[in-house]
Coordinates of N, CA and C in Angstrom, one line a residue:
M1 N 0.9 -1.2 0.0 CA 0.0 0.0 0.0 C 0.9 1.2 0.0
N2 N 0.5 2.2 -0.8 CA 1.2 3.5 -0.8 C 1.3 4.1 0.6
P3 N 2.6 4.5 1.0 CA 2.8 5.0 2.4 C 1.8 6.2 2.7
L4 N 1.5 7.1 1.8 CA 0.6 8.2 2.1 C -0.8 7.7 2.3
L5 N -1.2 6.7 1.5 CA -2.6 6.1 1.6 C -2.7 5.4 2.9
R6 N -1.6 4.6 3.3 CA -1.6 3.9 4.6 C -1.7 4.8 5.7
T7 N -1.0 5.9 5.7 CA -1.0 6.9 6.8 C -2.4 7.5 6.9
T8 N -3.1 7.8 5.7 CA -4.4 8.3 5.8 C -5.4 7.3 6.4
V9 N -5.3 6.0 6.0 CA -6.1 5.0 6.6 C -5.9 4.9 8.1
L10 N -4.7 5.0 8.6 CA -4.4 4.9 10.0 C -5.0 6.0 10.7
L11 N -4.9 7.2 10.2 CA -5.4 8.4 10.8 C -6.9 8.3 11.0
A12 N -7.6 7.6 10.0 CA -9.0 7.5 10.1 C -9.5 6.4 11.0
V13 N -8.7 5.4 11.4 CA -9.2 4.3 12.2 C -8.5 4.2 13.6
A14 N -7.5 5.0 13.8 CA -6.7 4.8 15.0 C -7.3 5.4 16.2
G15 N -6.7 5.1 17.4 CA -7.1 5.9 18.6 C -7.5 5.0 19.7
G16 N -7.3 5.5 21.0 CA -7.8 4.8 22.1 C -7.0 3.6 22.4
L17 N -6.6 2.8 21.4 CA -5.9 1.6 21.5 C -4.5 1.8 22.1
L18 N -3.9 2.9 21.9 CA -2.6 3.2 22.4 C -2.6 3.1 23.9
T19 N -3.6 3.5 24.6 CA -3.6 3.5 26.0 C -4.2 2.3 26.6
A20 N -4.9 1.5 25.8 CA -5.7 0.4 26.4 C -4.8 -0.7 27.0
P21 N -3.7 -1.1 26.4 CA -2.8 -2.1 27.0 C -2.2 -1.6 28.3
A22 N -1.8 -0.3 28.3 CA -1.2 0.2 29.5 C -2.2 0.3 30.6
A23 N -3.5 0.6 30.3 CA -4.5 0.7 31.3 C -4.8 -0.7 31.9
A24 N -4.8 -1.7 30.9 CA -5.0 -3.1 31.4 C -3.9 -3.6 32.3
E25 N -2.7 -3.2 32.1 CA -1.6 -3.6 32.9 C -1.7 -2.9 34.3
A26 N -2.1 -1.6 34.3 CA -2.3 -0.9 35.6 C -3.3 -1.6 36.4
A27 N -4.4 -2.0 35.7 CA -5.5 -2.6 36.5 C -5.1 -3.9 37.1
S28 N -4.3 -4.7 36.3 CA -3.9 -6.0 36.8 C -2.7 -5.9 37.8
G29 N -2.1 -4.7 38.0 CA -1.0 -4.6 38.9 C 0.3 -5.1 38.3
S30 N 0.4 -5.3 37.0 CA 1.6 -5.8 36.4 C 2.7 -4.7 36.4
V31 N 3.9 -5.1 36.3 CA 5.0 -4.2 36.3 C 5.4 -3.8 34.9
P32 N 5.4 -2.5 34.5 CA 5.6 -2.1 33.1 C 7.1 -2.3 32.8
S33 N 7.4 -2.2 31.5 CA 8.7 -2.2 31.0 C 9.4 -1.0 31.6
R34 N 10.8 -1.1 31.6 CA 11.5 0.1 32.1 C 11.5 1.2 31.1
L35 N 11.1 0.9 29.9 CA 11.0 2.0 28.9 C 9.9 2.9 29.4
P36 N 9.9 4.2 29.1 CA 9.0 5.2 29.7 C 7.7 5.2 29.0
L37 N 6.7 5.8 29.7 CA 5.5 6.2 29.0 C 5.7 7.5 28.3
G38 N 5.2 7.7 27.1 CA 5.4 8.9 26.3 C 4.5 10.0 26.8
P39 N 4.7 11.2 26.2 CA 3.9 12.4 26.6 C 2.4 12.2 26.1
N40 N 1.5 12.8 26.9 CA 0.1 12.7 26.6 C -0.4 13.9 25.8
G41 N 0.4 14.8 25.4 CA 0.0 16.0 24.7 C -0.5 15.7 23.3
Q42 N -1.1 16.6 22.6 CA -1.6 16.5 21.3 C -0.4 16.3 20.3
Q43 N -0.5 15.4 19.4 CA 0.5 15.2 18.4 C 0.5 16.3 17.3
L44 N 1.6 16.7 16.9 CA 1.7 17.7 15.8 C 1.7 16.9 14.5
P45 N 1.4 17.6 13.4 CA 1.4 17.0 12.1 C 2.8 16.3 11.9
S46 N 2.7 15.1 11.4 CA 3.9 14.3 11.4 C 4.7 14.3 10.1
L47 N 6.0 14.3 10.2 CA 6.9 14.1 9.0 C 7.2 12.6 8.8
G48 N 6.9 11.8 9.8 CA 7.1 10.4 9.7 C 5.8 9.6 9.5
H49 N 5.8 8.3 9.8 CA 4.6 7.5 9.7 C 3.9 7.7 11.0
Q50 N 2.7 8.4 10.9 CA 2.0 8.8 12.1 C 0.8 7.9 12.4
F51 N 0.6 7.6 13.7 CA -0.6 6.9 14.1 C -1.5 7.9 14.8
G52 N -2.8 7.9 14.3 CA -3.7 9.0 14.7 C -4.4 8.8 16.0
A53 N -5.4 9.6 16.2 CA -6.1 9.6 17.5 C -7.6 9.6 17.4
T54 N -8.1 9.0 16.3 CA -9.6 8.8 16.2 C -10.0 7.4 16.5
R55 N -10.9 7.2 17.4 CA -11.3 5.9 17.9 C -12.0 5.1 16.8
P56 N -11.7 3.9 16.5 CA -12.4 3.1 15.5 C -13.8 2.7 16.0
T57 N -14.7 2.4 15.1 CA -16.0 2.1 15.5 C -16.1 0.8 16.2
A58 N -15.2 -0.2 15.9 CA -15.3 -1.5 16.5 C -13.8 -1.9 16.9
P59 N -13.3 -1.3 18.0 CA -11.9 -1.6 18.4 C -11.7 -3.0 18.8
T60 N -10.5 -3.5 18.4 CA -10.1 -4.8 18.8 C -9.8 -4.8 20.3
Q61 N -10.3 -5.9 21.0 CA -10.1 -6.0 22.4 C -8.7 -6.6 22.7
H62 N -8.0 -6.0 23.6 CA -6.7 -6.6 24.0 C -6.6 -6.6 25.5
A63 N -6.3 -7.7 26.1 CA -6.1 -7.9 27.5 C -4.9 -8.8 27.7
P64 N -3.7 -8.4 27.3 CA -2.6 -9.3 27.3 C -2.1 -9.5 28.7
A65 N -1.4 -10.6 28.9 CA -0.7 -10.9 30.1 C 0.4 -10.0 30.4
P66 N 0.9 -9.8 31.6 CA 2.0 -8.9 31.9 C 3.2 -9.2 31.0
A67 N 3.8 -8.1 30.5 CA 4.9 -8.3 29.5 C 6.2 -8.6 30.2
T68 N 7.0 -9.4 29.6 CA 8.4 -9.7 30.0 C 9.3 -8.7 29.3
P69 N 10.0 -7.8 30.0 CA 10.8 -6.8 29.4 C 11.8 -7.5 28.4
L70 N 11.9 -6.9 27.2 CA 12.8 -7.6 26.2 C 14.2 -7.6 26.6
E71 N 14.6 -6.7 27.5 CA 16.0 -6.7 27.9 C 16.4 -7.9 28.8
Q72 N 15.3 -8.6 29.3 CA 15.6 -9.8 30.1 C 15.8 -11.0 29.2
A73 N 15.5 -10.9 27.9 CA 15.6 -12.1 27.1 C 17.1 -12.4 26.8
A74 N 17.4 -13.7 26.7 CA 18.8 -14.0 26.5 C 19.3 -13.6 25.1
P75 N 20.4 -12.9 25.1 CA 21.0 -12.5 23.8 C 21.5 -13.7 23.0
P76 N 21.8 -13.5 21.7 CA 22.4 -14.6 20.9 C 23.7 -15.1 21.6
A77 N 23.9 -16.4 21.5 CA 25.1 -16.9 22.2 C 26.4 -16.2 21.8
S78 N 26.4 -15.8 20.6 CA 27.7 -15.2 20.1 C 27.8 -13.7 20.5
A79 N 26.8 -13.1 21.1 CA 26.8 -11.7 21.4 C 27.0 -11.5 22.9
P80 N 28.2 -11.0 23.2 CA 28.5 -10.7 24.6 C 27.6 -9.6 25.2
V81 N 27.3 -9.6 26.4 CA 26.5 -8.5 27.1 C 27.5 -7.4 27.4
V82 N 27.2 -6.2 26.9 CA 28.1 -5.1 27.1 C 27.2 -4.0 27.8
Q83 N 27.7 -3.6 29.0 CA 27.0 -2.5 29.7 C 27.6 -1.2 29.3
R84 N 26.8 -0.3 28.7 CA 27.2 1.0 28.3 C 26.5 2.1 29.1
A85 N 26.9 3.3 29.0 CA 26.4 4.4 29.8 C 24.9 4.8 29.4
H86 N 24.6 4.6 28.1 CA 23.3 5.0 27.6 C 22.7 3.9 26.7
E87 N 21.3 4.0 26.6 CA 20.6 3.1 25.7 C 19.7 3.8 24.8
A88 N 19.7 3.6 23.5 CA 18.8 4.1 22.6 C 17.9 3.0 22.0
V89 N 16.6 3.2 22.1 CA 15.7 2.1 21.6 C 14.9 2.7 20.5
E90 N 15.0 2.1 19.3 CA 14.3 2.5 18.1 C 13.1 1.7 17.9
F91 N 11.9 2.3 17.7 CA 10.7 1.7 17.2 C 10.6 1.9 15.7
F92 N 10.5 0.8 14.9 CA 10.6 0.9 13.5 C 9.6 -0.1 12.9
W93 N 9.4 0.0 11.6 CA 8.6 -1.0 10.8 C 9.3 -1.2 9.5
Y94 N 9.4 -2.4 9.0 CA 10.1 -2.6 7.7 C 9.4 -2.0 6.6
D95 N 8.1 -1.8 6.6 CA 7.3 -1.2 5.5 C 7.0 0.2 5.7
C96 N 7.8 0.9 6.6 CA 7.7 2.3 6.8 C 8.8 3.0 6.1
S97 N 8.5 3.9 5.1 CA 9.5 4.6 4.3 C 10.5 5.4 5.2
H98 N 9.9 6.0 6.3 CA 10.8 6.9 7.1 C 11.7 6.0 8.0
S99 N 11.2 4.9 8.4 CA 12.1 3.9 9.1 C 13.3 3.5 8.2
A100 N 12.9 3.2 7.0 CA 14.0 2.8 6.0 C 15.0 3.9 5.8
L101 N 14.5 5.2 5.7 CA 15.4 6.3 5.6 C 16.4 6.5 6.8
L102 N 15.9 6.1 8.0 CA 16.7 6.3 9.2 C 17.7 5.2 9.3
E103 N 17.6 4.1 8.7 CA 18.4 2.9 9.0 C 19.9 3.2 8.9
Q104 N 20.3 3.7 7.8 CA 21.8 4.0 7.6 C 22.3 5.1 8.5
P105 N 21.6 6.2 8.6 CA 22.1 7.3 9.5 C 22.1 6.8 11.0
L106 N 21.1 6.0 11.4 CA 21.1 5.5 12.7 C 22.2 4.5 13.0
T107 N 22.5 3.7 12.0 CA 23.6 2.7 12.1 C 24.9 3.5 12.2
R108 N 25.1 4.5 11.4 CA 26.4 5.3 11.5 C 26.4 6.0 12.9
W109 N 25.3 6.5 13.3 CA 25.3 7.2 14.6 C 25.7 6.2 15.8
A110 N 25.1 5.0 15.7 CA 25.4 4.0 16.7 C 26.9 3.6 16.7
A111 N 27.5 3.5 15.5 CA 28.9 3.2 15.4 C 29.7 4.3 16.0
E112 N 29.3 5.5 15.8 CA 30.1 6.6 16.4 C 30.0 6.6 17.9
H113 N 28.9 6.1 18.5 CA 28.7 6.1 19.9 C 28.8 4.7 20.5
R114 N 29.6 3.8 19.8 CA 29.6 2.4 20.3 C 30.3 2.3 21.7
A115 N 31.0 3.3 22.1 CA 31.7 3.2 23.4 C 30.7 3.6 24.6
D116 N 29.6 4.3 24.3 CA 28.8 4.8 25.3 C 27.3 4.6 25.2
V117 N 26.9 4.1 24.0 CA 25.4 3.9 23.7 C 25.2 2.5 23.2
T118 N 24.2 1.8 23.8 CA 23.7 0.6 23.2 C 22.4 0.9 22.4
L119 N 22.4 0.5 21.1 CA 21.3 0.6 20.3 C 20.4 -0.7 20.3
R120 N 19.2 -0.5 20.7 CA 18.2 -1.7 20.7 C 17.1 -1.3 19.8
R121 N 16.7 -2.3 19.0 CA 15.6 -2.1 18.0 C 14.3 -2.8 18.5
V122 N 13.2 -2.2 18.4 CA 11.9 -2.8 18.7 C 11.0 -2.7 17.5
P123 N 10.6 -3.8 16.9 CA 9.6 -3.7 15.7 C 8.3 -3.2 16.2
A124 N 7.7 -2.3 15.5 CA 6.4 -1.7 15.8 C 5.3 -2.6 15.5
V125 N 4.4 -2.9 16.5 CA 3.2 -3.6 16.2 C 2.1 -2.8 16.9
W126 N 1.2 -2.2 16.1 CA 0.2 -1.4 16.6 C -1.1 -2.2 16.6
P127 N -1.6 -2.5 17.8 CA -2.8 -3.3 18.0 C -4.0 -2.7 17.3
G128 N -4.7 -3.4 16.5 CA -6.0 -2.9 15.9 C -5.8 -2.1 14.6
S129 N -4.5 -1.9 14.2 CA -4.3 -1.2 13.0 C -4.6 -2.1 11.7
P130 N -4.8 -1.5 10.6 CA -5.0 -2.3 9.4 C -3.8 -3.1 9.0
D131 N -2.6 -2.7 9.5 CA -1.4 -3.4 9.2 C -0.9 -4.3 10.3
E132 N -1.7 -4.6 11.3 CA -1.2 -5.3 12.4 C -0.7 -6.7 12.0
A133 N -1.4 -7.4 11.1 CA -0.9 -8.7 10.7 C 0.5 -8.7 10.1
E134 N 0.6 -7.7 9.2 CA 1.9 -7.5 8.5 C 3.0 -7.1 9.5
Q135 N 2.7 -6.2 10.4 CA 3.6 -5.8 11.4 C 4.1 -7.0 12.3
R136 N 3.1 -7.8 12.7 CA 3.5 -9.0 13.5 C 4.4 -9.9 12.7
A137 N 4.1 -10.1 11.5 CA 4.9 -11.0 10.6 C 6.4 -10.4 10.5
H138 N 6.5 -9.1 10.3 CA 7.8 -8.5 10.2 C 8.5 -8.6 11.6
A139 N 7.7 -8.4 12.6 CA 8.4 -8.5 14.0 C 8.9 -10.0 14.2
R140 N 8.2 -11.0 13.7 CA 8.7 -12.3 13.8 C 10.0 -12.5 13.0
L141 N 10.0 -12.0 11.8 CA 11.2 -12.1 11.0 C 12.4 -11.4 11.7
F142 N 12.1 -10.2 12.3 CA 13.2 -9.5 12.9 C 13.7 -10.3 14.1
Y143 N 12.8 -10.8 15.0 CA 13.3 -11.5 16.2 C 13.9 -12.8 15.9
A144 N 13.5 -13.5 14.8 CA 14.2 -14.7 14.4 C 15.7 -14.3 13.9
L145 N 15.8 -13.3 13.1 CA 17.2 -12.8 12.7 C 18.0 -12.4 14.0
D146 N 17.3 -11.7 14.9 CA 18.0 -11.3 16.1 C 18.5 -12.5 16.9
R147 N 17.7 -13.5 17.0 CA 18.1 -14.7 17.7 C 19.3 -15.4 17.1
L148 N 19.4 -15.3 15.8 CA 20.5 -15.9 15.1 C 21.7 -14.9 15.0
G149 N 21.6 -13.7 15.6 CA 22.7 -12.8 15.5 C 22.9 -12.2 14.2
E150 N 21.9 -12.1 13.3 CA 22.0 -11.6 12.0 C 21.4 -10.2 11.7
V151 N 20.9 -9.6 12.7 CA 20.2 -8.3 12.5 C 21.2 -7.2 12.0
D152 N 22.3 -7.1 12.6 CA 23.3 -6.1 12.2 C 23.7 -6.2 10.7
R153 N 23.8 -7.5 10.3 CA 24.2 -7.7 8.9 C 23.1 -7.6 7.9
L154 N 21.9 -7.9 8.3 CA 20.8 -8.0 7.3 C 19.7 -6.9 7.5
Q155 N 19.7 -6.1 8.5 CA 18.7 -5.1 8.7 C 18.4 -4.2 7.5
A156 N 19.5 -3.6 6.9 CA 19.3 -2.8 5.8 C 18.8 -3.6 4.6
A157 N 19.2 -4.8 4.5 CA 18.8 -5.7 3.3 C 17.3 -6.0 3.4
V158 N 16.8 -6.2 4.7 CA 15.4 -6.4 4.8 C 14.6 -5.2 4.4
F159 N 15.0 -4.0 4.8 CA 14.3 -2.8 4.4 C 14.3 -2.7 2.8
R160 N 15.4 -3.0 2.2 CA 15.5 -2.9 0.7 C 14.5 -3.9 0.1
A161 N 14.5 -5.1 0.6 CA 13.6 -6.1 0.1 C 12.2 -5.7 0.2
V162 N 11.8 -5.2 1.3 CA 10.4 -4.9 1.6 C 10.0 -3.6 0.8
R163 N 10.8 -2.6 1.0 CA 10.5 -1.2 0.5 C 10.7 -1.1 -1.0
E164 N 11.9 -1.6 -1.5 CA 12.3 -1.3 -2.9 C 11.9 -2.5 -3.8
Q165 N 12.1 -3.7 -3.3 CA 11.8 -4.9 -4.1 C 10.4 -5.4 -3.9
H166 N 9.6 -4.8 -3.0 CA 8.3 -5.2 -2.7 C 8.1 -6.7 -2.4
A167 N 9.1 -7.2 -1.7 CA 9.1 -8.7 -1.3 C 8.1 -8.9 -0.2
D168 N 7.3 -9.9 -0.3 CA 6.4 -10.3 0.8 C 7.1 -11.3 1.7
L169 N 7.5 -10.8 2.9 CA 8.2 -11.6 3.8 C 7.4 -11.9 5.0
T170 N 6.1 -12.0 4.8 CA 5.2 -12.2 6.0 C 4.8 -13.6 6.3
T171 N 5.4 -14.6 5.5 CA 5.1 -16.0 5.8 C 6.5 -16.7 6.1
E172 N 6.4 -17.8 6.9 CA 7.6 -18.5 7.2 C 8.4 -19.0 5.9
Q173 N 7.6 -19.5 5.0 CA 8.2 -20.0 3.7 C 9.0 -18.9 3.0
A174 N 8.3 -17.8 2.8 CA 8.9 -16.6 2.1 C 10.1 -16.1 2.8
A175 N 10.0 -16.0 4.1 CA 11.1 -15.4 4.9 C 12.2 -16.4 4.9
A176 N 12.0 -17.7 5.0 CA 13.1 -18.7 5.0 C 13.8 -18.7 3.7
D177 N 13.0 -18.6 2.6 CA 13.6 -18.6 1.3 C 14.5 -17.4 1.1
W178 N 14.0 -16.2 1.6 CA 14.8 -15.0 1.4 C 16.0 -15.0 2.2
V179 N 16.0 -15.4 3.5 CA 17.2 -15.4 4.3 C 18.2 -16.5 3.8
A180 N 17.7 -17.6 3.3 CA 18.6 -18.5 2.7 C 19.4 -17.9 1.6
G181 N 18.8 -17.0 0.8 CA 19.5 -16.3 -0.3 C 20.5 -15.3 0.3
Q182 N 20.4 -15.0 1.6 CA 21.3 -14.1 2.2 C 22.4 -14.8 3.0
G183 N 22.5 -16.1 2.8 CA 23.5 -16.9 3.5 C 23.2 -17.4 4.8
V184 N 21.9 -17.4 5.2 CA 21.5 -17.9 6.5 C 21.0 -19.3 6.4
D185 N 21.4 -20.2 7.3 CA 20.9 -21.6 7.3 C 19.4 -21.6 7.4
A186 N 18.6 -22.1 6.4 CA 17.2 -22.0 6.5 C 16.6 -22.8 7.6
A187 N 17.2 -24.0 7.9 CA 16.7 -24.8 9.0 C 16.8 -24.1 10.4
K188 N 18.0 -23.5 10.6 CA 18.2 -22.8 11.8 C 17.2 -21.6 11.9
F189 N 17.0 -20.9 10.8 CA 16.1 -19.8 10.8 C 14.7 -20.3 11.1
R190 N 14.2 -21.4 10.5 CA 12.9 -21.9 10.8 C 12.7 -22.2 12.3
A191 N 13.8 -22.8 12.8 CA 13.7 -23.2 14.3 C 13.6 -21.9 15.1
A192 N 14.3 -20.8 14.8 CA 14.2 -19.6 15.5 C 12.9 -18.9 15.3
Y193 N 12.4 -19.0 14.1 CA 11.1 -18.4 13.7 C 9.9 -18.9 14.5
R194 N 10.0 -20.3 14.8 CA 9.0 -21.0 15.6 C 9.2 -21.0 17.1
S195 N 10.3 -20.5 17.5 CA 10.8 -20.7 18.9 C 9.9 -20.0 19.9
A196 N 9.8 -20.5 21.1 CA 9.1 -19.9 22.2 C 9.6 -18.5 22.5
E197 N 10.9 -18.3 22.4 CA 11.5 -17.0 22.7 C 11.0 -16.0 21.7
V198 N 11.0 -16.3 20.4 CA 10.5 -15.4 19.4 C 9.0 -15.2 19.6
D199 N 8.2 -16.2 20.0 CA 6.8 -16.0 20.2 C 6.6 -15.0 21.3
R200 N 7.4 -15.1 22.4 CA 7.2 -14.1 23.5 C 7.6 -12.7 23.1
A201 N 8.7 -12.6 22.3 CA 9.1 -11.3 21.8 C 8.0 -10.6 21.0
V202 N 7.4 -11.4 20.1 CA 6.4 -10.8 19.2 C 5.2 -10.4 20.0
E203 N 4.8 -11.2 21.0 CA 3.7 -10.8 21.9 C 4.0 -9.5 22.7
D204 N 5.3 -9.3 23.1 CA 5.7 -8.2 23.9 C 5.8 -6.9 23.0
A205 N 6.0 -7.0 21.7 CA 6.2 -5.8 20.9 C 5.0 -4.9 21.0
P206 N 3.8 -5.3 20.8 CA 2.7 -4.3 20.9 C 2.5 -3.7 22.3
K207 N 2.9 -4.4 23.3 CA 2.8 -3.9 24.7 C 3.8 -2.7 24.8
L208 N 5.0 -2.9 24.3 CA 6.0 -1.9 24.4 C 5.6 -0.7 23.6
F209 N 5.0 -0.9 22.4 CA 4.5 0.1 21.5 C 3.5 1.0 22.3
A210 N 2.5 0.3 22.9 CA 1.5 1.0 23.7 C 2.0 1.7 24.9
Q211 N 2.8 1.0 25.7 CA 3.3 1.6 26.9 C 4.1 2.9 26.6
N212 N 4.7 2.9 25.5 CA 5.5 4.1 25.2 C 4.7 5.2 24.4
K213 N 3.4 4.8 24.1 CA 2.5 5.7 23.3 C 3.2 6.2 22.1
V214 N 3.8 5.3 21.3 CA 4.4 5.6 20.1 C 3.4 6.1 19.1
A215 N 3.5 7.3 18.5 CA 2.5 7.9 17.6 C 3.1 8.1 16.3
E216 N 4.4 7.8 16.1 CA 5.1 8.2 14.8 C 6.3 7.2 14.7
L217 N 6.5 6.8 13.4 CA 7.6 6.0 13.1 C 8.5 6.7 12.1
P218 N 9.8 6.5 12.4 CA 10.5 5.9 13.5 C 10.5 6.8 14.7
T219 N 10.5 6.2 15.9 CA 10.7 6.9 17.2 C 11.9 6.3 17.9
V220 N 12.8 7.1 18.5 CA 13.9 6.6 19.2 C 13.8 7.2 20.7
V221 N 13.9 6.3 21.6 CA 13.8 6.6 23.1 C 15.2 6.5 23.7
V222 N 15.7 7.5 24.3 CA 17.0 7.5 24.9 C 16.9 7.4 26.4
D223 N 17.5 6.4 27.0 CA 17.5 6.2 28.5 C 16.2 6.3 29.1
G224 N 15.1 5.9 28.4 CA 13.8 5.8 29.0 C 13.1 7.1 29.2
T225 N 13.7 8.2 28.9 CA 13.0 9.5 29.1 C 13.0 10.4 27.9
G226 N 14.1 10.5 27.2 CA 14.2 11.4 26.1 C 13.7 10.7 24.8
R227 N 13.2 11.4 23.9 CA 12.8 10.8 22.6 C 12.8 11.7 21.5
T228 N 13.0 11.2 20.3 CA 13.0 12.0 19.1 C 12.3 11.2 18.0
S229 N 11.8 11.9 17.0 CA 11.1 11.4 15.8 C 11.3 12.4 14.7
P230 N 10.8 12.0 13.5 CA 10.9 13.0 12.4 C 10.3 14.3 12.7
T231 N 9.1 14.3 13.3 CA 8.4 15.5 13.7 C 9.2 16.4 14.6
K232 N 9.7 15.7 15.7 CA 10.5 16.5 16.7 C 11.8 17.0 16.2
A233 N 12.4 16.2 15.3 CA 13.8 16.6 14.8 C 13.7 17.4 13.5
G234 N 12.5 17.7 13.0 CA 12.4 18.4 11.7 C 12.7 17.6 10.5
G235 N 12.5 16.2 10.7 CA 12.8 15.3 9.6 C 13.8 14.2 10.0
V236 N 13.8 13.1 9.2 CA 14.7 12.0 9.5 C 16.1 12.5 9.6
D237 N 16.5 13.4 8.7 CA 17.9 13.8 8.6 C 18.4 14.5 9.9
G238 N 17.4 15.1 10.7 CA 17.8 15.8 11.9 C 17.8 14.9 13.1
M239 N 17.5 13.6 13.0 CA 17.4 12.7 14.1 C 18.7 12.4 14.8
P240 N 19.8 12.1 14.0 CA 21.1 11.8 14.6 C 21.6 13.0 15.5
A241 N 21.4 14.2 15.1 CA 21.8 15.4 15.9 C 20.9 15.5 17.1
A242 N 19.7 15.2 17.0 CA 18.8 15.2 18.1 C 19.2 14.1 19.1
L243 N 19.6 13.0 18.6 CA 20.0 11.9 19.5 C 21.3 12.3 20.3
D244 N 22.2 13.0 19.6 CA 23.4 13.5 20.2 C 23.1 14.4 21.4
Q245 N 22.1 15.3 21.2 CA 21.7 16.2 22.3 C 21.0 15.4 23.4
L246 N 20.2 14.4 23.1 CA 19.5 13.7 24.1 C 20.5 12.9 25.0
V247 N 21.5 12.3 24.3 CA 22.6 11.6 25.1 C 23.3 12.5 26.0
A248 N 23.7 13.7 25.4 CA 24.4 14.7 26.2 C 23.6 15.1 27.5
E249 N 22.3 15.2 27.3 CA 21.5 15.6 28.4 C 21.2 14.6 29.5
Q250 N 21.4 13.3 29.2 CA 21.1 12.2 30.1 C 22.3 11.9 31.0
P251 N 22.1 11.8 32.3 CA 23.3 11.3 33.1 C 23.6 9.8 32.8
A252 N 24.8 9.5 32.9 CA 25.2 8.1 32.7 C 24.5 7.2 33.7
R253 N 24.1 6.0 33.2 CA 23.5 5.0 34.1 C 24.4 4.4 35.0

């Protein structure tokens, strides 16, 4: 679907759902992720992929179990745990043109800050949106690659496949065929794709999206309190500089 058309559809049907999972967790007494709740103020017109604030006529009901923070999940065996002074968490979607535009600048920014910033990616899953099924499938692809330690190598390639080559990577077969063409063992990928760890991560993704009241993609949260997006930074090109400022403003953990 054309990004402008998709944004128009989302603006027409969205709303209310962003706060529903957080309210359900508060009522159940569950412990939220350490990522912050976002601001409750009115959203400005977006330069990125924006999620609107109009309640749909028949909202999907969501009453998920308490989320397990993704930072508690075991990293790939080959990836050592590194404690850095700051953490930047990117919310993205493979079929979002603005997320695709940020990928290379964000990767360069993270490389420049490798000594003091850990970059963590969270695939956006917006409950009740017209694209929820596609977003969940893309989240499963991402977390399967993450479990195999292949995200850093293939993240940009997935964006190109989805955005430029219009590849449908929303099924296990299609995703396995594609990653095999990128040099990934298809059997290992299928095992990761079906794993309980990836199941949990995919279920947690919409909870993190809602808890943080993400209203625009891409959004990057720094140390749980600061955030930037194309609207806040004046465009995708301004986000690395905005991240520099946010890191400078945050005390080391």
